[in-house]
Tab-separated table of C-alpha atoms in Angstrom:
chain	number	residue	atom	x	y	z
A	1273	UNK	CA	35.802	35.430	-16.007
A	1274	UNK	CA	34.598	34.751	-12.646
A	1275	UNK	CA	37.850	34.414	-10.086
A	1276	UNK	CA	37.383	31.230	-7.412
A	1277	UNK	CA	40.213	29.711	-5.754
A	1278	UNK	CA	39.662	27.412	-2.636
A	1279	UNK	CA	42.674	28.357	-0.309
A	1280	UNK	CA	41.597	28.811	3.238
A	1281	UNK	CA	44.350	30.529	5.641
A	1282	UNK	CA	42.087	31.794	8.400
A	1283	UNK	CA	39.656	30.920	10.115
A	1284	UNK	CA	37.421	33.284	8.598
A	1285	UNK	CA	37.633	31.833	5.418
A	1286	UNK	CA	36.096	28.516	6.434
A	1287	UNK	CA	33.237	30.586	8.309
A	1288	UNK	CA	32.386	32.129	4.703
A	1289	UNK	CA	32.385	28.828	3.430
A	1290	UNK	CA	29.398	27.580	5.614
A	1291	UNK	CA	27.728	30.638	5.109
A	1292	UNK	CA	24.839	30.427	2.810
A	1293	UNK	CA	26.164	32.659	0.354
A	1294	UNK	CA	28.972	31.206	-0.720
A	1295	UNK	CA	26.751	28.907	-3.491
A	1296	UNK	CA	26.739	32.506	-4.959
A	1297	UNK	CA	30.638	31.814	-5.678
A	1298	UNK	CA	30.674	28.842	-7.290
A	1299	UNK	CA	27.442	29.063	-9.539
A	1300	UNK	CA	28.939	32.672	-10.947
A	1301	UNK	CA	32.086	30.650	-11.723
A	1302	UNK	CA	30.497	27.569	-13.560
A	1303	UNK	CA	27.939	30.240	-15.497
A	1304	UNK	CA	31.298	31.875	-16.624
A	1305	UNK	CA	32.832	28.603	-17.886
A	1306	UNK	CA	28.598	27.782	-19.630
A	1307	UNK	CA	28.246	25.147	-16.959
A	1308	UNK	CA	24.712	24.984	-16.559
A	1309	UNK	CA	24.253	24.235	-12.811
A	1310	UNK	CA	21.383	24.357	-9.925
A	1311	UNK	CA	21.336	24.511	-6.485
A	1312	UNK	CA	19.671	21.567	-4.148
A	1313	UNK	CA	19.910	20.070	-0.830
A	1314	UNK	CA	19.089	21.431	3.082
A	1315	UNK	CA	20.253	25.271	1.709
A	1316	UNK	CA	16.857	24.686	-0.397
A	1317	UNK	CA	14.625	23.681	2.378
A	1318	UNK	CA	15.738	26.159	4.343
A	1319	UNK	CA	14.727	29.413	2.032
A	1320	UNK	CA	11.441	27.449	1.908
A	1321	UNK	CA	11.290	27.714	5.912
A	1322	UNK	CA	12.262	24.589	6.513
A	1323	UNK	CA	14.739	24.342	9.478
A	1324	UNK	CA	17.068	21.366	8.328
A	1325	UNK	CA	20.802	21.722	9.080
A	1326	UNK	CA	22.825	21.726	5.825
A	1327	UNK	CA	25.618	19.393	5.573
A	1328	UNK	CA	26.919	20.998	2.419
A	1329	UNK	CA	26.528	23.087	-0.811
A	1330	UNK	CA	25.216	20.559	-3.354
A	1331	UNK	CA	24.684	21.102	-7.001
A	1332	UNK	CA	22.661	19.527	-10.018
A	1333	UNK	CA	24.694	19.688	-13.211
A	1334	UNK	CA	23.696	18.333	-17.208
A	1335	UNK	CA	25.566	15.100	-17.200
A	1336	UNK	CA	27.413	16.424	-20.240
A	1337	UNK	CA	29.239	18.939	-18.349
A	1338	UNK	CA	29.631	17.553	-14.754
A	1339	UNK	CA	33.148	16.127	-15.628
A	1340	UNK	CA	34.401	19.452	-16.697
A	1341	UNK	CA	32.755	21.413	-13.483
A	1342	UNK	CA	34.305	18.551	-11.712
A	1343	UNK	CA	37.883	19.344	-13.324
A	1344	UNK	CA	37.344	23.105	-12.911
A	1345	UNK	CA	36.739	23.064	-9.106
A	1346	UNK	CA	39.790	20.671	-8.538
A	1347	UNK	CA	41.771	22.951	-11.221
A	1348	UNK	CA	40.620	25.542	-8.549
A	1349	UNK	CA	42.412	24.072	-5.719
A	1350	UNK	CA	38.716	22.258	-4.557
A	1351	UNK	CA	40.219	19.329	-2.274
A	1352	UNK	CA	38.410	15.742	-3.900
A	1353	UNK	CA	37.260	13.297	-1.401
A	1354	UNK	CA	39.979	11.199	-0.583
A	1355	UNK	CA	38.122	8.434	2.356
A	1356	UNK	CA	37.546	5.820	0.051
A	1357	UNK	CA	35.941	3.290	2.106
A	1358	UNK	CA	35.481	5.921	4.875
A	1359	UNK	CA	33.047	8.110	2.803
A	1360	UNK	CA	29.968	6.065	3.700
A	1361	UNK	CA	27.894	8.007	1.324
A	1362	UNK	CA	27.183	4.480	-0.694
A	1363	UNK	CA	26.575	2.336	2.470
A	1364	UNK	CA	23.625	0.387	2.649
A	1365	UNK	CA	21.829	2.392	5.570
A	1366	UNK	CA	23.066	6.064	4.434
A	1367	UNK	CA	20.019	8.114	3.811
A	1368	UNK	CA	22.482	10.853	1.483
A	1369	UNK	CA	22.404	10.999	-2.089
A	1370	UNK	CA	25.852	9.549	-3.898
A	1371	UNK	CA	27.084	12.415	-5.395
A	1372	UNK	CA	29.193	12.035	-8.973
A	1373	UNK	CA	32.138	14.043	-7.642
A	1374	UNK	CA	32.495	15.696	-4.087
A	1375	UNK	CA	34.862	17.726	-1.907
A	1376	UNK	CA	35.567	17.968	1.349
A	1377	UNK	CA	35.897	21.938	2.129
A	1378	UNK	CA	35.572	22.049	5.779
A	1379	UNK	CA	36.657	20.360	8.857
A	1380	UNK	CA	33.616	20.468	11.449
A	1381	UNK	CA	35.799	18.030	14.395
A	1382	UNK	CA	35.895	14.782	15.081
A	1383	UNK	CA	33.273	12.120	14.448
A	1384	UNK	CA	31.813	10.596	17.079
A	1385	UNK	CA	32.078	6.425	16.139
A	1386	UNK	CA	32.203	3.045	17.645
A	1387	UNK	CA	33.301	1.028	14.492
A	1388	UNK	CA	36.510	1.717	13.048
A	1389	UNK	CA	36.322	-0.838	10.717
A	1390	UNK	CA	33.824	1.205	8.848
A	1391	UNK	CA	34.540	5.063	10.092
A	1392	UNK	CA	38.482	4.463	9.778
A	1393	UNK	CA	40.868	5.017	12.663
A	1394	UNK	CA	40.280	9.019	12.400
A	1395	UNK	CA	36.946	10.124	11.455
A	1396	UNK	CA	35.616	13.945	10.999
A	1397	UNK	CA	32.686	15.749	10.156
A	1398	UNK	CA	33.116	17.374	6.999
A	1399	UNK	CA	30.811	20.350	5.329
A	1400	UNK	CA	31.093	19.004	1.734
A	1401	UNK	CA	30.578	20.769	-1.789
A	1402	UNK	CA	29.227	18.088	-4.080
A	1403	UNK	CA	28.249	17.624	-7.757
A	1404	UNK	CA	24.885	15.587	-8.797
A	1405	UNK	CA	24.265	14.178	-12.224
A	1406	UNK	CA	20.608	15.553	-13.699
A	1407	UNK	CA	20.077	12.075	-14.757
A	1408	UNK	CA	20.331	10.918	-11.301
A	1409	UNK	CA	18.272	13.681	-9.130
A	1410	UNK	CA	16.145	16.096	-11.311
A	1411	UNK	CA	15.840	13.976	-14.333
A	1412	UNK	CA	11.999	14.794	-14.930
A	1413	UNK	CA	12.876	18.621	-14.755
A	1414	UNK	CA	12.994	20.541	-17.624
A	1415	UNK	CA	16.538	21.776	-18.937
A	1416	UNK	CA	18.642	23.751	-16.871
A	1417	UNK	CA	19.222	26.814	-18.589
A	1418	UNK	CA	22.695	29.031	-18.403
A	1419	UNK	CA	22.803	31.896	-16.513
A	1420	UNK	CA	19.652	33.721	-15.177
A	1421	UNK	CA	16.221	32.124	-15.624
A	1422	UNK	CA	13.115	34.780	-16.494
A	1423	UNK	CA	11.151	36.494	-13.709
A	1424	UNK	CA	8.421	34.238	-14.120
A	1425	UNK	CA	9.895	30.861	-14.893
A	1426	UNK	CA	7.615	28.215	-13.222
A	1427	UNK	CA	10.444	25.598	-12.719
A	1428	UNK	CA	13.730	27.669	-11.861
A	1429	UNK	CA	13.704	30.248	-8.880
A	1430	UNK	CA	16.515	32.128	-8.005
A	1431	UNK	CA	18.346	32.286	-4.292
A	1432	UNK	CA	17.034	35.698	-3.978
A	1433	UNK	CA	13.572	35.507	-5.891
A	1434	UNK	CA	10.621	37.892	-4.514
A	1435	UNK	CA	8.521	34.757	-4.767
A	1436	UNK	CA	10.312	33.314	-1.975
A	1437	UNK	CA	9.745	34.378	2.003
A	1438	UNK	CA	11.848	36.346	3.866
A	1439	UNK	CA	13.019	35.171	6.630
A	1440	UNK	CA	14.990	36.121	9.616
A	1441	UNK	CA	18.693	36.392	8.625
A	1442	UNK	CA	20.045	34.822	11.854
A	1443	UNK	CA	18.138	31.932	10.985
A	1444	UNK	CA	19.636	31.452	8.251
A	1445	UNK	CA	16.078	30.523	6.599
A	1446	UNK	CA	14.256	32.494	3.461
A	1447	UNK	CA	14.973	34.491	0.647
A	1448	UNK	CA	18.555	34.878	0.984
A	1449	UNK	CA	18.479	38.961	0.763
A	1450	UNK	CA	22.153	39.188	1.070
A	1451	UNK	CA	23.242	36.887	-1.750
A	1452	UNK	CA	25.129	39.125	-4.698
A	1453	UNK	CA	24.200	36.601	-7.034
A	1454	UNK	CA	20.635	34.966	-8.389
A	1455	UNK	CA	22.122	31.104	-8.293
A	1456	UNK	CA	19.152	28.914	-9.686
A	1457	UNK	CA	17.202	26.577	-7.318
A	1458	UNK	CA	14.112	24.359	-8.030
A	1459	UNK	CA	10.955	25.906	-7.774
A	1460	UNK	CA	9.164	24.361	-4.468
A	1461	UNK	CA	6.102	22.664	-6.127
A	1462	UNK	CA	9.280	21.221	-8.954
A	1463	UNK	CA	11.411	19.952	-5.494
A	1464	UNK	CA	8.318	18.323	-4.452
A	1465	UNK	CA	7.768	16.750	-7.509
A	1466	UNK	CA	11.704	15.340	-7.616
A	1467	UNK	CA	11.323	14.110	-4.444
A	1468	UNK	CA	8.319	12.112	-5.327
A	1469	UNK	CA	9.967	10.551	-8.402
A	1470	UNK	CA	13.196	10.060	-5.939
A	1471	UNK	CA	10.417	8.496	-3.601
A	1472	UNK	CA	9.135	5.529	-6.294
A	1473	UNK	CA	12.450	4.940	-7.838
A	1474	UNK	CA	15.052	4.210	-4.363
A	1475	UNK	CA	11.660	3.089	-2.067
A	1476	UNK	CA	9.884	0.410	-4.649
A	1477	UNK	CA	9.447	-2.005	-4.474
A	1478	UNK	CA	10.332	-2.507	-0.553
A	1479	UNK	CA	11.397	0.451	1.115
A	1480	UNK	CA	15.004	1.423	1.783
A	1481	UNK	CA	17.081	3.231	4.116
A	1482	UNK	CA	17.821	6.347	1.503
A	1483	UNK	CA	13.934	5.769	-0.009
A	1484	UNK	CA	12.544	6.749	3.343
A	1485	UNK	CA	14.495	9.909	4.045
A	1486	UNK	CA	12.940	11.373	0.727
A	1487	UNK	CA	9.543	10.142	2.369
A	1488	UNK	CA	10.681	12.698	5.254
A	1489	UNK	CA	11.440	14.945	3.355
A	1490	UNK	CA	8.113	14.854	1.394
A	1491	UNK	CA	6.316	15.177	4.286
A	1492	UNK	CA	8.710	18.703	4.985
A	1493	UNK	CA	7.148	19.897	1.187
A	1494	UNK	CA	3.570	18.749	2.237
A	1495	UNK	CA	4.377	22.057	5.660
A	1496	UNK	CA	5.342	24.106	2.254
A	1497	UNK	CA	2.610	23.781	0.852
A	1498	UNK	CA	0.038	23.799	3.359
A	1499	UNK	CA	1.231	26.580	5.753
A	1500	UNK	CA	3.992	28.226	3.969
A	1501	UNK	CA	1.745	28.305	0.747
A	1502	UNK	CA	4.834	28.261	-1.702
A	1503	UNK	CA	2.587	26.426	-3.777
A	1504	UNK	CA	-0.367	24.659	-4.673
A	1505	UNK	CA	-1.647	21.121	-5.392
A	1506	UNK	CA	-2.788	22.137	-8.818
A	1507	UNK	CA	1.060	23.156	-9.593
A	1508	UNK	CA	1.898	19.548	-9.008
A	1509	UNK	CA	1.702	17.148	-12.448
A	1510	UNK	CA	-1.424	14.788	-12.116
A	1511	UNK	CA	0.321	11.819	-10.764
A	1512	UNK	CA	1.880	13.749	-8.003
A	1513	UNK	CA	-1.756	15.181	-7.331
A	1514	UNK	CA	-2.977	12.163	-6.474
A	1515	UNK	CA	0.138	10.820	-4.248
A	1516	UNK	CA	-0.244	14.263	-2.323
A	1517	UNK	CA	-3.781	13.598	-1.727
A	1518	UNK	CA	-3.475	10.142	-0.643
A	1519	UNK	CA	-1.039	11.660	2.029
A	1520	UNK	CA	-3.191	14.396	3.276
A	1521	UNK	CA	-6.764	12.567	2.691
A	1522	UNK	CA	-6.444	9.054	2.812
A	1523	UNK	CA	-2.972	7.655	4.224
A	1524	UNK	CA	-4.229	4.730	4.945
A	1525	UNK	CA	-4.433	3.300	1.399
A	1526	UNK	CA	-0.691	3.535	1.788
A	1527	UNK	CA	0.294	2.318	5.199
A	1528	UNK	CA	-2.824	-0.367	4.833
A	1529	UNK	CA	-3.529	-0.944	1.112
A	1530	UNK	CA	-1.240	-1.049	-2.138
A	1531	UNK	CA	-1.269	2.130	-3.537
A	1532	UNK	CA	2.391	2.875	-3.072
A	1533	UNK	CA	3.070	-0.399	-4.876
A	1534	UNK	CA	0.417	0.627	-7.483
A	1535	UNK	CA	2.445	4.061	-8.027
A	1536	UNK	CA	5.227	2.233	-8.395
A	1537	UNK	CA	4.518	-0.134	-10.599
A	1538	UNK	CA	2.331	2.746	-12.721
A	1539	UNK	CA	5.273	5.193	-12.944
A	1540	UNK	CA	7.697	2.631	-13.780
A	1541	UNK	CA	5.450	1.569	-17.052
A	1542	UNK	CA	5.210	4.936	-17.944
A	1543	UNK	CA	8.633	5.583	-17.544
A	1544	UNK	CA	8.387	8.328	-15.306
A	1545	UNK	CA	11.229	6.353	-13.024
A	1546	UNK	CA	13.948	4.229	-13.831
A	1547	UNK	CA	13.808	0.320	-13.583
A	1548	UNK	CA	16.371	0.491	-11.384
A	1549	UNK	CA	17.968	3.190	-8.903
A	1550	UNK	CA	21.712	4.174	-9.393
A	1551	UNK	CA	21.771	4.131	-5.644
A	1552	UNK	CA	21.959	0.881	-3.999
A	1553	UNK	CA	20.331	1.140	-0.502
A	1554	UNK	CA	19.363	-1.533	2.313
A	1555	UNK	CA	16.298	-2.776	2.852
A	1556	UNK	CA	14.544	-1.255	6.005
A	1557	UNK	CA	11.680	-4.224	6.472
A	1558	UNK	CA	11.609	-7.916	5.053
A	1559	UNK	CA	10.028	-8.795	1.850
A	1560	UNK	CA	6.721	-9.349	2.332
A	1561	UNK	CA	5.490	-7.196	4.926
A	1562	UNK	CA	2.772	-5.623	3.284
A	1563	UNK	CA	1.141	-8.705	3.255
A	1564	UNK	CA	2.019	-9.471	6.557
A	1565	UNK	CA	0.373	-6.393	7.602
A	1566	UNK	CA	-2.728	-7.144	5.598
A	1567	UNK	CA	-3.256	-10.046	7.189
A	1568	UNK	CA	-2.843	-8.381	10.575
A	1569	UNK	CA	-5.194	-6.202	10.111
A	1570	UNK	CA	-7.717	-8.737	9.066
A	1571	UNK	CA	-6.953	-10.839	11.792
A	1572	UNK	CA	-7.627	-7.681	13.752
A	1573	UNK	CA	-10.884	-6.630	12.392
A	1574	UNK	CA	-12.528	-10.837	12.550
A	1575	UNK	CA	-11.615	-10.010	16.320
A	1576	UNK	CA	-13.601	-6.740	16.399
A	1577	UNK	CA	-16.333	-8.090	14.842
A	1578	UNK	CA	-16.652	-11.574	17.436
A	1579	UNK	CA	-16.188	-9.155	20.123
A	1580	UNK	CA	-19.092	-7.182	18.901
A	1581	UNK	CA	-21.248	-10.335	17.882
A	1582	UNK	CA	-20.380	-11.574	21.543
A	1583	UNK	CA	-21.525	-8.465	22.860
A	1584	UNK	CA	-24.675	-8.024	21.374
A	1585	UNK	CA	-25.477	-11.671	22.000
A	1586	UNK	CA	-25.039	-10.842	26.089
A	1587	UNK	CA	-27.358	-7.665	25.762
A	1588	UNK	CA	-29.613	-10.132	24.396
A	1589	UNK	CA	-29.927	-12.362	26.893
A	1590	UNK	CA	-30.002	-9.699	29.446
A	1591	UNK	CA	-32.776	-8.548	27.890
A	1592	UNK	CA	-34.335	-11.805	28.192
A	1593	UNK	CA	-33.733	-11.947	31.785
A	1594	UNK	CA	-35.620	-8.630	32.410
A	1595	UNK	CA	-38.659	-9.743	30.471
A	1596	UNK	CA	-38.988	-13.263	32.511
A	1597	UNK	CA	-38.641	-11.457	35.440
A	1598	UNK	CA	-40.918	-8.862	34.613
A	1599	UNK	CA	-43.411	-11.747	34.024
């Protein structure tokens, strides 16, 4: 049986912690308790190049066995979250997932705040290890097999898979060459694909604070695929096709027309998405802006074409100038 005990007495031991082999640790210890479990978050983006700093080790567990792995990491001396209030991670502007169970491993220093009321009369940065429900994040990927996946499995990669880049060490960014353990990640065109479905369920039908930081993020995947080359758009299921498209070919229809709302409303009859997201999130813009916008723009085009009316009219007359005085 895998051996992990959280009981930091140097310094040292909180460096390790950070490090971004440590997931290594705690996915050989759920394996050896048949915790299915797989790995998700910043550490993700960055072995697909992406340079986002990670805030913690986050990991996607069957919802049938996430209150055991929770009970086996506190068993293991794991410190539970104990801000209440203070946590933040379900306030209305936090872009952060709302993790099932989480832990506060390391202290990274005070918090810079300016309301106590909502930071509490202490704050600090904390590096967090946290537990997602499958239900709740990767609930249109396939199941999350125990232990090792095979070479070639299309939807789970491993930390240190040959189909990943290598990357400078120092940067922390890559195939992570040095990890002693294959811990299970989402393959990239399968992260792209979550993030989409994240997209339509927290972001529709008005968009919201944590909806729009999977946007971002989306827009990080779109880099993977088009420079990195991690994968392709023919990887992607159909509907995500066509939302990738409409990104790289014709944003407009989304900033200016309804197809966001039609996705929405499309993957929500096809159940593809929950009715409604177990994260509450504020509102970024008031209802109704779409329209709003629409209107705008109309507004704005009538204008373009009187101007243009008005200015052919004056080149007209002009020309009917020259031709009496030509006469």
């Amino acid at each position: 049986m895998a051996n992990l005990r959280y009981n930091p007495k140097k310094r040292w031991d909180l460096v390790e912690m950070v490090d971004r082999t440590y997931p290594c640790r705690i996915s050989r210890f759920l394996d050896a308790h048949e915790i299915p479990n797989v790995l998700w978050g910043e550490l993700v983006m960055n072995m697909f190049l992406i340079p986002i700093v990670p805030d913690g080790i986050y990991f996607v567990i069957p919802d049938e066995h996430i209150d055991r792995a929770r009970d086996l990491l506190v068993a293991a001396g794991f410190p539970p979250c104990q801000l209440g209030k203070y946590c933040g991670f379900d306030w209305p502007m936090s872009c952060h997932g709302i993790p099932y169970a989480h832990f506060n491993i390391v202290d990274r220093g005070p918090l810079c705040y300016d309301k106590p009321e909502e930071y509490g009369p202490n704050p600090r940065q904390w590096y967090t290890l946290e537990l997602y429900k499958k239900s709740e994040l990767l609930w249109g990927m396939p199941e999350i097999p125990l232990g090792i996946p095979k070479a070639d499995d299309p939807d789970y990669w491993t930390v240190n898979d040959g189909r990943l880049p290598e990357g400078r060490i120092e940067l922390q960014r890559g195939r992570v060459v040095e990890a002693d353990y294959p811990v299970k990640i989402p393959s990239p065109a399968c992260y792209a694909e979550s993030l989409t479905l994240l997209l339509f369920r927290d972001n529709y039908p008005e968009p919201t604070f944590r909806g729009s930081f999977w946007d971002v993020l989306l827009l990080d995947m779109l880099v993977v695929m088009d420079e990195h080359r991690l994968f392709k758009l023919e990887d992607l299921p159909p509907r995500t096709q066509s939302w990738f498209r409409i990104l790289t070919e014709t944003p407009r229809d989304r900033t200016h027309g309804d197809a966001e709302k039609r996705f929405g409303a499309e993957m929500r009859e096809a159940g593809e998405v929950p009715e409604k997201s177990p994260w509450p999130s504020g509102v970024m813009v008031p209802p109704g802006w779409r329209d709003e916008l629409r209107q705008w723009d109309e507004e704005e085009e009538q204008k373009r074409k009187k101007k243009k009316e008005e200015e052919q009219q004056m080149r007209k007359k002009e020309e009917e100038v020259k031709e009496e005085q030509s006469a």
